[in-house]
Coordinates of C-alpha atoms and ligand atoms in Angstrom, one line a residue:
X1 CA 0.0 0.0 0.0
X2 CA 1.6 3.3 -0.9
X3 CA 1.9 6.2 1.7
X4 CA -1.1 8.6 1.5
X5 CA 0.4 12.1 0.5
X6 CA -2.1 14.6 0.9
X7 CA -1.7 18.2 -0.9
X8 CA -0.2 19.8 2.2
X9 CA 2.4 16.8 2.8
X10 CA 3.3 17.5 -1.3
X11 CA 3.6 21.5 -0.5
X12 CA 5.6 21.3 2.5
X13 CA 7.9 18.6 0.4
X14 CA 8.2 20.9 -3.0
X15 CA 8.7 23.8 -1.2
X16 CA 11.1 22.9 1.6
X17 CA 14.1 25.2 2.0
X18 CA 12.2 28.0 -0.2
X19 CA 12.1 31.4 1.3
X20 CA 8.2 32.0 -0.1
X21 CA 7.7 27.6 0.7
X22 CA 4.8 29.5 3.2
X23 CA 3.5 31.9 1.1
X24 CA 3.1 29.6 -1.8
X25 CA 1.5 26.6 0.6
X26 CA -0.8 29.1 2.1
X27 CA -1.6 30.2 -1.2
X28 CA -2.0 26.9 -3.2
X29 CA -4.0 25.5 -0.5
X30 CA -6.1 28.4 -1.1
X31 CA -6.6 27.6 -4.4
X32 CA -7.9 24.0 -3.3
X33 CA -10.4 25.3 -0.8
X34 CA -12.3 27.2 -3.6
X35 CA -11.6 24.4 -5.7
X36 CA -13.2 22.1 -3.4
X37 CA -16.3 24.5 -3.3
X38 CA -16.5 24.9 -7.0
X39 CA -17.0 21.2 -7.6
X40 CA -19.8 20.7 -5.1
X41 CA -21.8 23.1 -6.6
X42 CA -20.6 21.3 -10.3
X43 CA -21.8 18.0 -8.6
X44 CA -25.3 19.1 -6.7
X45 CA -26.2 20.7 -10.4
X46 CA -29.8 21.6 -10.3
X47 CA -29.9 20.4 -6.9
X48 CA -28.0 24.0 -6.0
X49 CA -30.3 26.1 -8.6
X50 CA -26.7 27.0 -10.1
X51 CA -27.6 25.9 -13.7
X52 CA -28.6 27.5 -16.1
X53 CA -28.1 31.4 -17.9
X54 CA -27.2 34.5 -15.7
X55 CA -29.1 36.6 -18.2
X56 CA -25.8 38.6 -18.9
X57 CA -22.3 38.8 -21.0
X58 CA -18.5 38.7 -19.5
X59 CA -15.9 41.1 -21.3
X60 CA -15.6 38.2 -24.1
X61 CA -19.3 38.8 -24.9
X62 CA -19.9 35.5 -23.8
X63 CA -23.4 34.9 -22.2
X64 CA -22.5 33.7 -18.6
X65 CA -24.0 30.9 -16.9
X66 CA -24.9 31.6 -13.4
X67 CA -22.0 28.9 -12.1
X68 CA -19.8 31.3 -14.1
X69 CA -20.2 34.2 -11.3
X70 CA -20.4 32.0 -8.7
X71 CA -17.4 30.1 -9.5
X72 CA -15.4 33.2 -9.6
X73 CA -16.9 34.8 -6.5
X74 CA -16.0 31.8 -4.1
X75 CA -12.4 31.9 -6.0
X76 CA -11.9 35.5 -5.2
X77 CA -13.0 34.7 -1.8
X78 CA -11.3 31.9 -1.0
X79 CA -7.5 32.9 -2.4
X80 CA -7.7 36.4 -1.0
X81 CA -8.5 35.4 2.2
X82 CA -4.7 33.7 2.0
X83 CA -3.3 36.8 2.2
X84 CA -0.6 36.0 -0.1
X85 CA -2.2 38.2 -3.1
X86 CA -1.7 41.4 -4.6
X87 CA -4.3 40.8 -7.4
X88 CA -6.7 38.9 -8.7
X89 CA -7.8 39.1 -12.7
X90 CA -10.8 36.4 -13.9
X91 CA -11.9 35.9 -17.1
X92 CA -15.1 37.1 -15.6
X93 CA -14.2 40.3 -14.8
X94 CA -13.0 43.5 -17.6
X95 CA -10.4 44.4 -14.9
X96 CA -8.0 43.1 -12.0
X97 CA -9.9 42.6 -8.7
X98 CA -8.0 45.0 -5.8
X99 CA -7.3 43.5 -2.8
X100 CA -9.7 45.0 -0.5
X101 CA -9.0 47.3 2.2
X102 CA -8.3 44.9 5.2
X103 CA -7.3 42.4 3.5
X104 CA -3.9 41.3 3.8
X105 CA -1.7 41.7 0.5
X106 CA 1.0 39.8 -0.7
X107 CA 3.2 39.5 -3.4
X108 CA 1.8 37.0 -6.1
X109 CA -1.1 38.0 -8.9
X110 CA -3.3 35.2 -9.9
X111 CA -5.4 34.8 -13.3
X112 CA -8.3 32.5 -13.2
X113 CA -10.8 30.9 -15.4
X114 CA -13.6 30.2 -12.6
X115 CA -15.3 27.8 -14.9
X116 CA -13.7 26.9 -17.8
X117 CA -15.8 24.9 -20.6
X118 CA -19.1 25.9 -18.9
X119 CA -20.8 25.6 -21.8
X120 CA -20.7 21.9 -20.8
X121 CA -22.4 22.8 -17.2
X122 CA -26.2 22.5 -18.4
X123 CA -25.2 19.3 -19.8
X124 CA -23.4 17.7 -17.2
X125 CA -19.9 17.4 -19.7
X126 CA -16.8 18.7 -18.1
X127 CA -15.8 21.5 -17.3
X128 CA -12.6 23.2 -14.8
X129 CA -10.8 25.7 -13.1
X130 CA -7.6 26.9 -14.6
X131 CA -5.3 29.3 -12.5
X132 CA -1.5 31.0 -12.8
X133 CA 0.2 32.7 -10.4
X134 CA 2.6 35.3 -10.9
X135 CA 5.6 36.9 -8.6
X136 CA 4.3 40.5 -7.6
X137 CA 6.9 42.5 -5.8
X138 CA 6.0 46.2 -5.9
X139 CA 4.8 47.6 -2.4
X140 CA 1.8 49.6 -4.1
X141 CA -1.4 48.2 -6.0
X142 CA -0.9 46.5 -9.0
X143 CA -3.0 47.8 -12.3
X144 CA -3.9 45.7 -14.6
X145 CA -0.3 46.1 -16.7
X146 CA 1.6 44.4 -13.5
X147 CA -0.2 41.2 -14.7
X148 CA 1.0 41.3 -18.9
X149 CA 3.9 38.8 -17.3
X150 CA 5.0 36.0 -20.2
X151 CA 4.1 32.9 -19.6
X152 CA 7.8 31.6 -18.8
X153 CA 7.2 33.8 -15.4
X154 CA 4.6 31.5 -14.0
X155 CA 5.5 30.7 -10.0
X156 CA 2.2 28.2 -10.2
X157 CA 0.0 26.9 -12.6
X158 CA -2.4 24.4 -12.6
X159 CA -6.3 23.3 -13.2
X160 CA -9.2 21.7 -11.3
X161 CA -11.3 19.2 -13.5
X162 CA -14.8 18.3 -12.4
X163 CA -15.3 15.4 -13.8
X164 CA -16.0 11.8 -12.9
X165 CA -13.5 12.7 -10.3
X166 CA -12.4 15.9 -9.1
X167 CA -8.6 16.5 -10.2
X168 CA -6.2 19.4 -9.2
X169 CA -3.3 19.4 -11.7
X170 CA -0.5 21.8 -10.8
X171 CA 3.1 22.7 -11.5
X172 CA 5.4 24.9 -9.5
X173 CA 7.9 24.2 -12.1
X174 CA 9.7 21.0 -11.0
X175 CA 7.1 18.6 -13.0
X176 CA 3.2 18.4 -13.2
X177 CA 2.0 16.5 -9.8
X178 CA -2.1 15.2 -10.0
X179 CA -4.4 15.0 -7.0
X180 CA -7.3 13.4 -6.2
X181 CA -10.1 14.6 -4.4
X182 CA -11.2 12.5 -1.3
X183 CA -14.5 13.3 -1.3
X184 CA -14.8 11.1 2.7
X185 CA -11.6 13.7 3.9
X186 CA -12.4 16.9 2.0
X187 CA -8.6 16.8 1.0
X188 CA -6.9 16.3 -1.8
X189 CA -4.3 13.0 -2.6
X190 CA -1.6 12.9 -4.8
X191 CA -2.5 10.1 -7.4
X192 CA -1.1 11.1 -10.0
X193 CA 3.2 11.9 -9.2
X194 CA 5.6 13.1 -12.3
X195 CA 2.7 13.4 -15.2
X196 CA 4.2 12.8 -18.4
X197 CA 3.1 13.6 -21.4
X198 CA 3.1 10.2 -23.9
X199 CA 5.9 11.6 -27.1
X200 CA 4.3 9.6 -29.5
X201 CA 0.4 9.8 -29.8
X202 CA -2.3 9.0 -32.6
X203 CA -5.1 11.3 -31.1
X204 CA -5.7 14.7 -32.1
X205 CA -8.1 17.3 -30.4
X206 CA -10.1 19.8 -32.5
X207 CA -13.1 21.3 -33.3
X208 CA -13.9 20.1 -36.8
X209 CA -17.1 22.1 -37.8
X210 CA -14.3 25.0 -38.8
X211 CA -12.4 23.1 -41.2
X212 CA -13.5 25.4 -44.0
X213 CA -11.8 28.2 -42.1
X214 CA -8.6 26.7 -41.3
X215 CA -5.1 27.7 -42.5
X216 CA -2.7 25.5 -44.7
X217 CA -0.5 23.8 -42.1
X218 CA -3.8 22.9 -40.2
X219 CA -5.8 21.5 -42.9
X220 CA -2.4 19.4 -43.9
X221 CA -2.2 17.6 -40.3
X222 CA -5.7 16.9 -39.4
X223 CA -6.0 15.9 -43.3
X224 CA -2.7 13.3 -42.8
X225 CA -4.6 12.1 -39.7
X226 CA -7.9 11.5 -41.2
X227 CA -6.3 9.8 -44.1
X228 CA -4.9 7.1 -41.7
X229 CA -2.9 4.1 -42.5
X230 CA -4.0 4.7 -46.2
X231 CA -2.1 8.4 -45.9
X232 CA 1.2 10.2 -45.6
X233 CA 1.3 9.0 -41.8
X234 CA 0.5 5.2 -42.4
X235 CA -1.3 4.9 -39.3
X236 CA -4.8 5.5 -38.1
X237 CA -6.1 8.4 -35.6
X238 CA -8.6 9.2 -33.5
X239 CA -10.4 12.2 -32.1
X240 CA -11.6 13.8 -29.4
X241 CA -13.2 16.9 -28.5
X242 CA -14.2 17.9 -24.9
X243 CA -15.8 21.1 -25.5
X244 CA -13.7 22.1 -22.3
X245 CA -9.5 23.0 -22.8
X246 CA -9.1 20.8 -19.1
X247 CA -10.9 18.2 -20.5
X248 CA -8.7 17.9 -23.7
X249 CA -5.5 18.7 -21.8
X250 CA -6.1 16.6 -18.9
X251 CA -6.8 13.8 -21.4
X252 CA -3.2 14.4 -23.0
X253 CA -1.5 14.3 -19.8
X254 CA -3.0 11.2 -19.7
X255 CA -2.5 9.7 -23.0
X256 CA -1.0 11.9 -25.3
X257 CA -2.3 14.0 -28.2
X258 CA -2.5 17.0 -29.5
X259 CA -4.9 20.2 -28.6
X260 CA -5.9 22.3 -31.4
X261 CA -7.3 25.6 -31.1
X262 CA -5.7 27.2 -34.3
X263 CA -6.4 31.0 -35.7
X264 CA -8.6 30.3 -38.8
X265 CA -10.0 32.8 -41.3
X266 CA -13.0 33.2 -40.0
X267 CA -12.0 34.5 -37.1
X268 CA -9.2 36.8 -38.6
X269 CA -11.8 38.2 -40.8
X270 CA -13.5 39.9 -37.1
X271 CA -10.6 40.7 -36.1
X272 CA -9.8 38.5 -33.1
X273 CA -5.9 36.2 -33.5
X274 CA -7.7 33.4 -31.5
X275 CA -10.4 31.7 -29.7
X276 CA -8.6 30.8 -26.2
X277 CA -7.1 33.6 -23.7
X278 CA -3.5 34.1 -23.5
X279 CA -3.2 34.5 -19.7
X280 CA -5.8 32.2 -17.9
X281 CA -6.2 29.4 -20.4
X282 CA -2.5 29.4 -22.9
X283 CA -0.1 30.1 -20.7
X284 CA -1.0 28.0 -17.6
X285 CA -2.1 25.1 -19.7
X286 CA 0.8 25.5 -22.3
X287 CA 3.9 25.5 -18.4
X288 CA 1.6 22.0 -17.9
X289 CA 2.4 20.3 -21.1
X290 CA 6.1 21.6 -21.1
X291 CA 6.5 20.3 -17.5
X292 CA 5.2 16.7 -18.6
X293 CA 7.7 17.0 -21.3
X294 CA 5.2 17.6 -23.8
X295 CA 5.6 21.4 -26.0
X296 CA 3.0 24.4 -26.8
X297 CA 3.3 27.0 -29.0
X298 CA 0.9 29.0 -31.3
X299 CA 2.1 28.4 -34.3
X300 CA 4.8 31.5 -35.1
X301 CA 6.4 31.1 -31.2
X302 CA 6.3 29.1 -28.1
X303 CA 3.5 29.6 -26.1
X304 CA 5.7 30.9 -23.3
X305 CA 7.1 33.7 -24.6
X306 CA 4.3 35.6 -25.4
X307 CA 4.6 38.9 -23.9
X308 CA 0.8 39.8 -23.5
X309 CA -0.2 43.4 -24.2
X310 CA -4.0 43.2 -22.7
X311 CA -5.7 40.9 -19.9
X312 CA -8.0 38.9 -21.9
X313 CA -5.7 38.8 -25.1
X314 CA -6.5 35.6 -27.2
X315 CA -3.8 33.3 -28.9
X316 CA -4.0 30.4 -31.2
X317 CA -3.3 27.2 -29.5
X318 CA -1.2 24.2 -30.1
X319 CA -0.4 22.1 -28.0
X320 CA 0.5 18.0 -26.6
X321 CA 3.2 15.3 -27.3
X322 CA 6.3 17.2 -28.3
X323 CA 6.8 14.7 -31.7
X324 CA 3.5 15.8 -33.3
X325 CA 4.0 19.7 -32.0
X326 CA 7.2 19.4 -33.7
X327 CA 5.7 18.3 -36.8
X328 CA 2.9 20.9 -36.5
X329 CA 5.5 23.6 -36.3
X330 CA 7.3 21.9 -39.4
X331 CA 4.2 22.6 -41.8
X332 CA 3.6 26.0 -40.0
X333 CA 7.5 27.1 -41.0
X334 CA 7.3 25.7 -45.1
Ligands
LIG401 P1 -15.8 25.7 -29.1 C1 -14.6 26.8 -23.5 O1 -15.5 27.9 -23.8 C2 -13.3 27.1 -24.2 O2 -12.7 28.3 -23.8 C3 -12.3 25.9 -24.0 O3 -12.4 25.4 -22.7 C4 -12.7 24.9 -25.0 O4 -11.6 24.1 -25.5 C5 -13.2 25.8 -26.2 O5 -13.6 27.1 -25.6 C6 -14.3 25.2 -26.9 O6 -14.6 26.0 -28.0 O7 -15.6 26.7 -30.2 O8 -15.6 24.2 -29.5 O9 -17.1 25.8 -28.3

């Protein structure tokens, strides 16, 4: 029987000898509590009167669902309460959330997708929680500019997937560690040590119904893998498509593959270089894959080294085993 490691035994482990190892417990555990909340409002459903429309848009003129302000209210809650923030900046919300009066400050900023893939909520698909922390060290306020940090200056990253279990996922740089929640405890375990992301894979993630949109190097891959063993790649594929990034990335993690959420020409033509958001959905999900030795990148440059120039800036996304990234940046570079 292997020793039980719970999330604090992994914190205190990871961040022994560290001058911020307190801070960044405090904090991470922080992150767990709301994440703990989140999914038992995912899991009572209707039960807790959380489904449904809010009857209003977020800054991405998305309509919200209801779980989509709740979700970021307990998460605002919950990690400000650790004291350990400075800000706080949700796809939910145009600006950063200030650290209220009275509220201790510290020196990390955190980006959050409360619900990620909530379309999925009404349906009972999956959905998540995907978060980044960033190192904060000015003694005044942050504005929103003090969050447009690369990717490649991450302190934490990590998601919570509701799914058939509830998973928190996270990296503080020295490999991608998974937990399980024990729903008896209320805690989370580590189940999943060292994630690696599978090199080779035959599964590709994307939203098909834009095909007639897509750019060259796109339409060449997915075309080579629906061509199969009969193709250029003389082997058969298979897709999937979760309809939430945590529930395609988580899957990779798992198994391998690639996640697709390429620029296309329809989008270009309203102006917008992407579907998924730079700082709370790329760059978090993009340290992940390059932790568990898999790559990201969106297309002209590695996801992590996109300087962002606005909060909710989109990106085209790329990312999975490192062999079939590698190839995708091939076709992108001819
Ligand atoms: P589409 C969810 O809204 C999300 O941001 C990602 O989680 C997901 O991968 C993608 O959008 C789904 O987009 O166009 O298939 O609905």
């Amino acid at each position: 029987m292997t020793k039980r490691i719970t999330l604090a035994d992994f914190l205190a482990a990871e961040t022994q000898g560290q001058s911020n190892a307190a801070a960044l417990s405090a904090l991470t555990l922080s992150i767990a509590d709301a994440c703990v909340d989140i999914a038992a409002l995912v899991r009572h459903g209707e039960l807790a009167g959380v489904l449904g429309a809010a009857g209003q848009e977020n800054v991405q003129g998305e309509e919200q669902k209801k779980l989509d302000i709740i979700a970021n209210d307990v998460f605002i809650d919950k990690t400000q309460a650790s004291g350990q923030l400075a800000g706080i900046a949700s796809e939910e919300m145009d600006n950063h959330h200030p650290i209220p009066e009275g509220v201790a400050r510290g020196n990390y900023l955190i980006t959050v997708d409360p619900l990620d893939g909530s379309s999925n909520i009404d349906v009972n698909g999956a959905t998540g929680t995907i978060f980044s922390v960033l190192p904060y060290a000015k003694e005044s306020p942050p504005d929103d500019a003090d969050f447009l940090q690369a990717g490649n200056q991450q302190v934490l990253a990590g998601y919570c997937l509701y799914s058939s279990a509830t998973m928190l996922v996270l990296t503080f740089g020295h490999g991608v560690a998974g937990f399980t929640l024990d729903l008896d405890q209320g805690e989370f375990v580590l189940s999943h040590p060292a994630m690696q992301v599978p090199a080779q894979s035959r599964e590709f993630s994307i939203n098909a119904a834009y095909a007639a949109h897509w750019h060259a190097p796109i339409k060449r891959y997915i075309d080579e893998c629906v061509q199969g063993d009969a193709g250029p790649r003389g082997e058969n594929f298979n897709m999937r498509w979760a309809g939430s990034m945590v529930g395609d990335v988580h899957r990779i993690l798992c198994r391998g593959g690639v996640f697709l959420y390429p620029s296309d020409a329809r989008m270009e033509k309203a102006g917008k270089t992407g579907k998924l958001r730079l700082m709370y959905e790329a760059s978090p999900m993009g340290w992940l894959m390059e932790q568990a030795s898999g790559k990201a990148h969106t297309g002209a440059q590695n996801i992590l080294e996109v300087i962002p120039t606005s909060l909710h800036q989109r990106v085209p996304v790329m990312m999975g085993s490192a062999s079939e990234i590698d190839r995708l940046m091939e076709y992108h570079s001819t």
